[in-house]
Short mmCIF file of C-alpha atoms (C1' of nucleotides) in Angstrom, two decimals:
data_model
loop_
_atom_site.label_atom_id
_atom_site.label_comp_id
_atom_site.label_asym_id
_atom_site.label_seq_id
_atom_site.Cartn_x
_atom_site.Cartn_y
_atom_site.Cartn_z
CA MET A 1 0.03 0.00 -0.01
CA THR A 2 1.37 3.52 -0.85
CA ALA A 3 -0.09 6.87 -0.10
CA THR A 4 -0.24 7.74 -3.70
CA ALA A 5 -2.55 4.79 -4.84
CA PRO A 6 -6.22 5.19 -4.84
CA ARG A 7 -8.34 5.19 -1.54
CA TRP A 8 -10.69 2.34 -0.70
CA VAL A 9 -12.95 1.41 2.06
CA LEU A 10 -12.74 -2.12 3.38
CA HIS A 11 -15.60 -3.34 5.68
CA VAL A 12 -14.25 -6.23 7.66
CA ASP A 13 -16.94 -8.44 9.18
CA MET A 14 -16.07 -11.63 11.33
CA ASP A 15 -17.89 -14.73 10.23
CA GLN A 16 -20.41 -16.01 12.78
CA PHE A 17 -18.27 -14.29 15.29
CA LEU A 18 -19.62 -15.45 18.69
CA VAL A 19 -19.88 -19.09 17.46
CA ALA A 20 -16.37 -18.94 15.89
CA VAL A 21 -14.90 -17.61 19.04
CA GLU A 22 -16.56 -20.70 21.07
CA LEU A 23 -15.44 -23.07 18.48
CA LEU A 24 -11.81 -22.19 19.41
CA ARG A 25 -12.27 -23.54 22.61
CA ARG A 26 -14.56 -26.25 21.83
CA PRO A 27 -13.20 -27.79 18.51
CA GLU A 28 -15.06 -30.87 18.91
CA LEU A 29 -18.39 -28.76 17.93
CA VAL A 30 -17.00 -27.85 14.48
CA GLY A 31 -19.40 -28.77 11.80
CA LEU A 32 -22.32 -29.04 14.21
CA PRO A 33 -25.27 -26.64 14.66
CA VAL A 34 -24.25 -24.32 17.43
CA ILE A 35 -26.44 -21.52 19.03
CA VAL A 36 -25.10 -18.82 21.29
CA GLY A 37 -27.71 -17.02 23.26
CA GLY A 38 -28.82 -15.91 26.79
CA ARG A 39 -27.57 -18.36 29.39
CA GLY A 40 -27.96 -21.31 26.84
CA ASP A 41 -31.22 -22.50 28.35
CA PRO A 42 -34.04 -22.79 25.83
CA THR A 43 -36.62 -22.58 28.58
CA GLU A 44 -35.55 -19.04 29.67
CA ARG A 45 -36.74 -15.81 28.05
CA ALA A 46 -33.63 -15.03 25.88
CA VAL A 47 -32.75 -14.79 22.18
CA VAL A 48 -30.24 -15.94 19.71
CA SER A 49 -27.18 -13.83 19.47
CA THR A 50 -25.36 -15.89 16.88
CA ALA A 51 -26.20 -19.17 15.06
CA SER A 52 -23.44 -21.37 13.30
CA TYR A 53 -23.98 -21.68 9.58
CA GLU A 54 -25.01 -25.51 10.19
CA ALA A 55 -27.82 -24.10 12.60
CA ARG A 56 -28.99 -21.34 10.08
CA GLU A 57 -29.78 -24.24 7.65
CA HIS A 58 -32.40 -25.30 10.00
CA GLY A 59 -33.88 -21.77 9.98
CA VAL A 60 -32.16 -20.48 13.00
CA ARG A 61 -31.66 -16.65 12.94
CA SER A 62 -30.22 -14.05 15.53
CA GLY A 63 -32.87 -12.30 17.53
CA MET A 64 -35.04 -15.44 17.54
CA PRO A 65 -36.28 -16.68 20.76
CA LEU A 66 -33.97 -19.42 22.16
CA ARG A 67 -37.09 -21.65 22.66
CA VAL A 68 -38.01 -21.31 18.82
CA ALA A 69 -34.43 -21.85 17.78
CA ALA A 70 -34.22 -25.04 20.03
CA ARG A 71 -37.30 -26.32 18.35
CA ARG A 72 -36.24 -25.76 14.71
CA SER A 73 -32.76 -27.20 15.36
CA PRO A 74 -33.50 -29.89 17.93
CA GLY A 75 -29.95 -31.31 17.90
CA ALA A 76 -28.16 -28.03 18.26
CA VAL A 77 -25.70 -27.33 21.04
CA LEU A 78 -26.75 -24.41 22.98
CA LEU A 79 -24.04 -22.21 24.63
CA PRO A 80 -24.31 -19.27 27.13
CA VAL A 81 -23.05 -15.75 26.08
CA ASP A 82 -19.74 -15.08 27.52
CA ARG A 83 -19.14 -11.40 26.89
CA PRO A 84 -15.45 -11.12 28.31
CA VAL A 85 -14.22 -13.75 26.01
CA TYR A 86 -15.78 -12.08 22.94
CA GLU A 87 -14.47 -8.52 24.02
CA ALA A 88 -11.01 -9.95 24.23
CA ALA A 89 -11.35 -11.75 20.67
CA SER A 90 -12.67 -8.46 19.49
CA ALA A 91 -9.83 -6.47 20.77
CA ARG A 92 -7.34 -8.78 19.15
CA VAL A 93 -9.06 -8.45 15.89
CA MET A 94 -9.07 -4.53 16.01
CA GLN A 95 -5.49 -4.32 17.19
CA THR A 96 -4.60 -6.49 14.15
CA LEU A 97 -6.50 -4.17 11.85
CA ARG A 98 -4.76 -1.08 13.39
CA ASP A 99 -1.36 -2.51 12.93
CA LEU A 100 -1.93 -2.89 9.08
CA PRO A 101 0.44 -0.06 7.58
CA GLY A 102 -1.46 2.84 6.61
CA ALA A 103 -4.87 1.65 7.82
CA VAL A 104 -7.57 4.00 9.24
CA VAL A 105 -9.78 2.04 11.45
CA GLU A 106 -13.37 2.82 12.52
CA VAL A 107 -14.78 0.20 14.78
CA LEU A 108 -18.64 -0.51 14.32
CA GLY A 109 -19.16 -3.21 17.05
CA TRP A 110 -17.85 -6.33 18.31
CA ASP A 111 -17.25 -8.05 14.95
CA GLU A 112 -16.94 -5.48 12.42
CA ALA A 113 -15.07 -2.31 11.31
CA PHE A 114 -14.21 -0.08 8.49
CA VAL A 115 -10.52 0.00 7.30
CA GLY A 116 -9.47 2.74 4.86
CA VAL A 117 -6.47 1.90 2.75
CA HIS A 118 -4.64 3.28 -0.20
CA THR A 119 -4.05 0.38 -2.77
CA ASP A 120 -4.03 -0.20 -6.40
CA ASP A 121 -5.38 -3.82 -5.87
CA PRO A 122 -8.22 -3.68 -3.24
CA GLU A 123 -8.90 -7.37 -3.74
CA ALA A 124 -5.29 -8.40 -2.97
CA THR A 125 -5.36 -5.97 0.22
CA ALA A 126 -8.72 -7.51 1.36
CA ARG A 127 -7.02 -11.01 1.16
CA GLU A 128 -4.08 -9.58 3.14
CA VAL A 129 -6.47 -8.42 5.77
CA GLN A 130 -8.27 -11.84 5.97
CA GLY A 131 -4.67 -13.35 6.26
CA ALA A 132 -3.56 -11.07 9.03
CA VAL A 133 -6.60 -11.43 11.08
CA LEU A 134 -6.71 -15.34 10.73
CA ALA A 135 -2.91 -15.38 11.53
CA ALA A 136 -3.56 -13.45 14.76
CA THR A 137 -6.83 -14.86 15.96
CA ASP A 138 -7.57 -18.18 14.24
CA LEU A 139 -10.90 -16.24 13.04
CA TRP A 140 -12.23 -15.83 9.57
CA CYS A 141 -13.66 -12.61 8.11
CA SER A 142 -15.34 -11.48 4.99
CA VAL A 143 -14.36 -8.22 3.45
CA GLY A 144 -16.41 -5.66 1.50
CA ILE A 145 -14.82 -3.27 -0.75
CA GLY A 146 -16.27 0.05 -1.76
CA ASP A 147 -15.60 3.68 -2.64
CA THR A 148 -17.94 4.70 0.23
CA LEU A 149 -18.78 3.16 3.69
CA VAL A 150 -22.22 2.19 2.70
CA ARG A 151 -20.92 0.58 -0.34
CA ALA A 152 -18.25 -1.45 1.33
CA LYS A 153 -20.63 -2.40 4.18
CA THR A 154 -23.39 -3.54 1.64
CA ALA A 155 -20.70 -5.47 -0.47
CA THR A 156 -19.71 -7.79 2.64
CA ASP A 157 -22.88 -9.81 2.48
CA PHE A 158 -22.03 -10.87 -1.00
CA GLY A 159 -18.66 -12.20 -0.08
CA LYS A 160 -19.78 -14.22 3.00
CA PRO A 161 -18.37 -16.42 4.15
CA ARG A 162 -14.63 -15.96 4.08
CA GLY A 163 -14.78 -14.11 0.76
CA THR A 164 -14.60 -10.47 -0.67
CA PHE A 165 -16.82 -8.46 -2.93
CA ARG A 166 -16.61 -5.00 -4.49
CA LEU A 167 -19.22 -2.41 -4.92
CA THR A 168 -18.67 0.91 -6.33
CA ARG A 169 -20.71 3.81 -7.88
CA ASP A 170 -20.40 1.92 -11.35
CA THR A 171 -21.94 -1.31 -10.08
CA TRP A 172 -24.24 -0.14 -7.16
CA LEU A 173 -27.51 0.12 -8.98
CA GLU A 174 -26.83 -3.06 -11.30
CA VAL A 175 -26.39 -5.02 -7.96
CA MET A 176 -28.68 -3.24 -5.56
CA GLY A 177 -31.11 -1.30 -7.92
CA GLU A 178 -34.03 -3.88 -8.02
CA ARG A 179 -33.60 -4.90 -4.31
CA PRO A 180 -36.42 -3.65 -1.80
CA THR A 181 -35.43 -0.47 0.14
CA THR A 182 -35.20 -2.69 3.34
CA ALA A 183 -31.88 -4.03 1.90
CA LEU A 184 -30.31 -0.65 2.74
CA TRP A 185 -28.21 -0.43 5.98
CA GLY A 186 -30.64 1.95 7.95
CA VAL A 187 -33.79 1.39 6.40
CA GLY A 188 -36.12 -0.76 8.39
CA PRO A 189 -39.75 -1.65 7.98
CA ARG A 190 -41.15 1.63 9.25
CA ILE A 191 -39.09 3.87 6.93
CA SER A 192 -39.55 1.27 4.03
CA ALA A 193 -43.44 1.57 4.55
CA ARG A 194 -43.37 5.34 4.43
CA LEU A 195 -41.28 5.23 1.35
CA ALA A 196 -43.73 2.76 -0.22
CA GLY A 197 -46.28 5.40 0.50
CA LEU A 198 -44.44 7.76 -1.71
CA GLY A 199 -44.36 5.00 -4.42
CA ILE A 200 -40.75 4.33 -3.70
CA HIS A 201 -40.20 0.44 -3.38
CA THR A 202 -36.79 -0.43 -4.64
CA VAL A 203 -33.28 0.95 -4.20
CA ALA A 204 -33.18 2.46 -7.88
CA GLU A 205 -36.57 4.26 -7.17
CA LEU A 206 -35.14 5.59 -4.16
CA ALA A 207 -32.02 6.78 -5.80
CA ARG A 208 -34.04 8.76 -8.36
CA ALA A 209 -36.47 10.25 -5.95
CA PRO A 210 -36.36 14.10 -5.52
CA GLU A 211 -34.75 15.21 -2.43
CA ASP A 212 -37.47 17.64 -1.47
CA VAL A 213 -40.06 14.74 -1.47
CA LEU A 214 -37.89 12.67 0.98
CA VAL A 215 -37.35 15.60 3.14
CA ALA A 216 -41.03 16.32 3.45
CA GLU A 217 -41.48 12.65 4.52
CA LEU A 218 -38.64 12.14 6.70
CA GLY A 219 -37.53 15.43 8.04
CA PRO A 220 -34.43 17.48 6.91
CA ALA A 221 -31.76 15.07 8.25
CA GLY A 222 -33.73 11.89 7.52
CA GLY A 223 -34.69 12.81 3.97
CA GLY A 224 -31.06 13.53 2.80
CA HIS A 225 -29.64 10.81 4.63
CA VAL A 226 -32.02 8.18 2.97
CA GLY A 227 -31.70 9.55 -0.45
CA ARG A 228 -27.87 9.23 -0.32
CA LEU A 229 -28.37 5.67 0.88
CA GLY A 230 -30.28 4.99 -2.14
CA ARG A 231 -27.38 5.92 -4.12
CA GLY A 232 -24.87 4.22 -2.03
CA GLY A 233 -23.34 7.68 -1.21
CA GLY A 234 -22.19 9.20 1.95
CA ARG A 235 -18.89 9.30 3.75
CA ALA A 236 -16.00 7.82 1.67
CA TRP A 237 -13.39 7.44 4.47
CA PRO A 238 -13.44 6.20 7.99
CA ASP A 239 -13.25 8.25 11.13
CA ASP A 240 -10.76 6.74 13.57
CA THR A 241 -11.11 9.44 16.23
CA PRO A 242 -11.41 7.54 19.79
CA TRP A 243 -14.96 6.76 20.70
CA VAL A 244 -16.75 8.80 23.28
CA ALA A 245 -19.97 6.94 24.62
CA ARG A 246 -22.94 8.90 24.61
CA ALA A 247 -24.85 6.80 26.97
CA HIS A 248 -24.91 3.82 29.33
CA GLY A 249 -27.87 1.91 30.34
CA HIS A 250 -28.81 -1.40 31.89
CA GLU A 251 -31.91 -3.05 31.13
CA THR A 252 -33.37 -6.56 32.31
CA THR A 253 -36.00 -8.85 31.11
CA TYR A 254 -37.24 -10.86 34.13
CA GLN A 255 -37.95 -14.42 33.94
CA ARG A 256 -40.98 -13.98 35.88
CA ASP A 257 -42.94 -10.71 35.43
CA LEU A 258 -42.33 -8.13 38.35
CA ASP A 259 -44.96 -7.17 40.57
CA PRO A 260 -45.06 -3.33 40.95
CA ALA A 261 -44.24 -3.50 44.55
CA GLU A 262 -40.88 -5.28 43.48
CA VAL A 263 -40.10 -2.43 40.93
CA PRO A 264 -38.11 -0.09 43.32
CA ASP A 265 -35.52 -2.67 44.34
CA ALA A 266 -35.25 -3.58 40.81
CA LEU A 267 -34.59 0.09 39.75
CA ARG A 268 -32.03 0.45 42.43
CA ALA A 269 -30.02 -2.37 41.26
CA LEU A 270 -30.06 -0.90 37.66
CA ALA A 271 -29.20 2.63 38.78
CA GLU A 272 -26.18 1.27 40.86
CA GLN A 273 -24.92 -0.44 37.55
CA VAL A 274 -25.40 2.62 35.46
CA VAL A 275 -23.53 4.90 38.01
CA LEU A 276 -20.68 2.34 37.98
CA ASP A 277 -20.38 2.68 34.21
CA LEU A 278 -20.60 6.51 34.19
CA ARG A 279 -17.94 6.97 37.11
CA ARG A 280 -15.58 4.54 35.05
CA GLU A 281 -15.89 6.03 31.66
CA GLU A 282 -17.36 9.68 31.65
CA ARG A 283 -16.27 12.99 32.60
CA ALA A 284 -17.68 14.34 35.75
CA ALA A 285 -18.80 17.58 33.91
CA MET A 286 -21.43 15.80 31.97
CA ARG A 287 -25.10 15.70 33.27
CA VAL A 288 -26.98 12.56 33.27
CA HIS A 289 -30.35 12.29 31.51
CA LEU A 290 -32.19 9.52 33.27
CA LYS A 291 -34.34 7.35 31.11
CA VAL A 292 -36.51 4.72 32.45
CA ARG A 293 -37.97 2.11 30.11
CA VAL A 294 -40.89 -0.33 31.15
CA LYS A 295 -42.47 -3.03 29.16
CA PRO A 296 -45.58 -4.45 30.57
CA PHE A 297 -46.23 -6.43 27.52
CA PHE A 298 -43.97 -7.49 24.88
CA THR A 299 -45.56 -5.02 22.32
CA PHE A 300 -45.46 -2.14 24.42
CA THR A 301 -42.92 0.15 25.85
CA LYS A 302 -43.12 3.39 27.94
CA VAL A 303 -40.31 5.69 28.41
CA ARG A 304 -39.90 8.75 30.78
CA LYS A 305 -36.84 10.91 30.48
CA LEU A 306 -35.44 13.59 32.91
CA ALA A 307 -32.26 15.47 33.34
CA VAL A 308 -30.69 14.75 36.69
CA PRO A 309 -27.62 16.54 37.80
CA THR A 310 -26.00 13.76 39.88
CA TYR A 311 -24.12 10.41 39.86
CA ASP A 312 -25.66 9.36 43.14
CA ALA A 313 -27.35 5.87 42.60
CA ASP A 314 -29.66 6.69 45.73
CA VAL A 315 -30.97 9.82 43.87
CA LEU A 316 -31.16 8.16 40.43
CA SER A 317 -33.01 5.28 41.72
CA ARG A 318 -35.45 7.29 43.64
CA THR A 319 -36.08 9.66 40.66
CA ALA A 320 -36.34 6.49 38.47
CA HIS A 321 -38.93 5.30 40.70
CA GLU A 322 -40.93 8.57 40.57
CA LEU A 323 -40.77 8.45 36.89
CA TYR A 324 -42.16 4.90 37.01
CA LEU A 325 -45.06 5.97 39.19
CA ALA A 326 -45.69 8.87 36.89
CA LEU A 327 -46.45 6.23 34.12
CA ASP A 328 -49.56 5.32 36.19
CA ASP A 329 -49.57 1.74 35.35
CA ASP A 330 -49.96 -1.06 37.51
CA ARG A 331 -49.44 -3.95 35.19
CA PRO A 332 -46.69 -6.67 35.91
CA VAL A 333 -43.46 -5.54 34.53
CA ARG A 334 -41.71 -7.60 31.96
CA LEU A 335 -38.77 -5.35 31.30
CA LEU A 336 -37.10 -2.56 33.06
CA GLY A 337 -34.24 -0.32 31.99
CA ILE A 338 -32.77 2.89 33.04
CA ARG A 339 -30.28 4.71 31.14
CA GLY A 340 -27.89 7.47 31.58
CA GLU A 341 -27.58 9.76 28.50
CA MET A 342 -24.63 12.01 28.56
CA GLU A 343 -25.03 15.83 28.04
CA PRO A 344 -23.00 16.49 24.80
CA PRO A 345 -19.85 18.75 25.49
CA ALA A 346 -20.07 22.37 24.30
CA GLY A 347 -19.90 22.43 20.37
CA GLY A 348 -21.06 18.75 20.01
CA TYR A 349 -19.00 15.49 19.66
"C1'" DT B 1 -44.44 -18.58 29.75
"C1'" DC B 2 -43.60 -15.59 22.29
"C1'" DT B 3 -39.66 -11.26 21.78
"C1'" DG B 4 -32.12 -9.72 24.72
"C1'" DG B 5 -29.38 -5.96 25.93
"C1'" DG B 6 -26.14 -2.80 24.42
"C1'" DG B 7 -26.17 1.35 21.80
"C1'" DT B 8 -26.85 5.73 18.10
"C1'" DC B 9 -29.40 9.54 15.92
"C1'" DC B 10 -33.44 12.10 14.71
"C1'" DT B 11 -37.88 14.56 15.26
"C1'" DA B 12 -42.26 16.64 17.08
"C1'" DG B 13 -43.94 19.74 19.98
"C1'" DG B 14 -44.15 22.64 24.08
"C1'" DA B 15 -41.86 26.30 27.02
"C1'" DC B 16 -39.54 30.06 27.30
"C1'" DC B 17 -36.70 34.18 25.78
"C1'" DC B 18 -35.78 38.16 22.91
"C1'" DT C 1 -58.98 42.14 22.17
"C1'" DC C 2 -55.58 40.10 19.06
"C1'" DT C 3 -51.23 38.29 17.61
"C1'" DG C 4 -44.95 37.72 15.15
"C1'" DG C 5 -41.17 34.92 14.49
"C1'" DG C 6 -36.73 33.20 15.39
"C1'" DG C 7 -33.74 30.50 18.52
"C1'" DT C 8 -32.80 27.33 22.04
"C1'" DC C 9 -33.91 24.02 25.50
"C1'" DC C 10 -36.41 20.14 27.17
"C1'" DT C 11 -39.03 15.76 26.98
"C1'" DA C 12 -41.34 11.89 24.92
"C1'" DG C 13 -40.78 8.80 21.87
"C1'" DG C 14 -39.57 6.70 17.15
"C1'" DA C 15 -36.58 4.05 14.31
"C1'" DC C 16 -32.68 1.57 13.44
"C1'" DC C 17 -28.35 -1.31 14.24
"C1'" DC C 18 -25.32 -5.25 16.00
#
DNA sequence: TCTGGGGTCCTAGGACCC
DNA sequence: TCTGGGGTCCTAGGACCC
């Protein structure tokens, strides 16, 4: 890679990451349907975090209730989520990427990152990245190649597993044009339905849509953003400035619905965890915006938010309880969450 | 016993100020 | 008795992603 060669964005995405990390310490499970999720107990309220390709052949998908997954793939091995192990593996992957000469790395999550490189042969560079990650971690990744972040990210799926794929301004519409708008990163069922109301069903139709029409429907920021998505546009170079968390929160789905009388103790436990996170990671000058999330039924969530100028768990949990009481809802609680949102520093992030 | 837990970013609309 | 417009801050909540 030389600085004078053209710029390319690589999207590095680990293959079945959580399962792959588990297989490193349980090689006897290679080739079997393996599901990582919750505490590995299909009778509990929990969902699939990652399924091996063998389990996916049985119709198991991430986000699916463990109970359903176990029914679809009766012989599958279920494993509990082991965050510290995945965090350590993720750190090794990201360090490997940062050690590549000239690479600009923007981390997206545990198992994926954008890597900006200068190269005349992006496929060869992508293979080098795969080799370096494999050598350092024994883990495989797929690499999407693009002239923007969105195109690189979108390309990765076509390269999975263990492959590479390139999407550029010239090939974007030919590959993506006839696909539904939900195929785009950032367009979910709601946005897609609103676009359909404008007669926009495919990526190509979105790419052609006038900006003022999109802005009228989705707002000033949303309209421009979604229009750019349709053309595969947007940022063309990763941003490697260190990450500053905007929020920390904890939420719990209880195995047994909580009686309202049990809520204060539960809120206190959550508040203490949030305060620990804030003290550890945030500057004291920031203000906390407390957000309480309550889910009495699985389709229904209520939120109350309030600025609270303190890191004191007593005050937070008391305030959270007041917010909960203000919901004026005495139904059993399935999910409870509180979240500290940081006041952005002057001038924004 | 149908649906996790960690986040990010955006918008509508009301309050308030000048 | 009637009524502005811009800007900012705040809360409630929507949508999406990994």
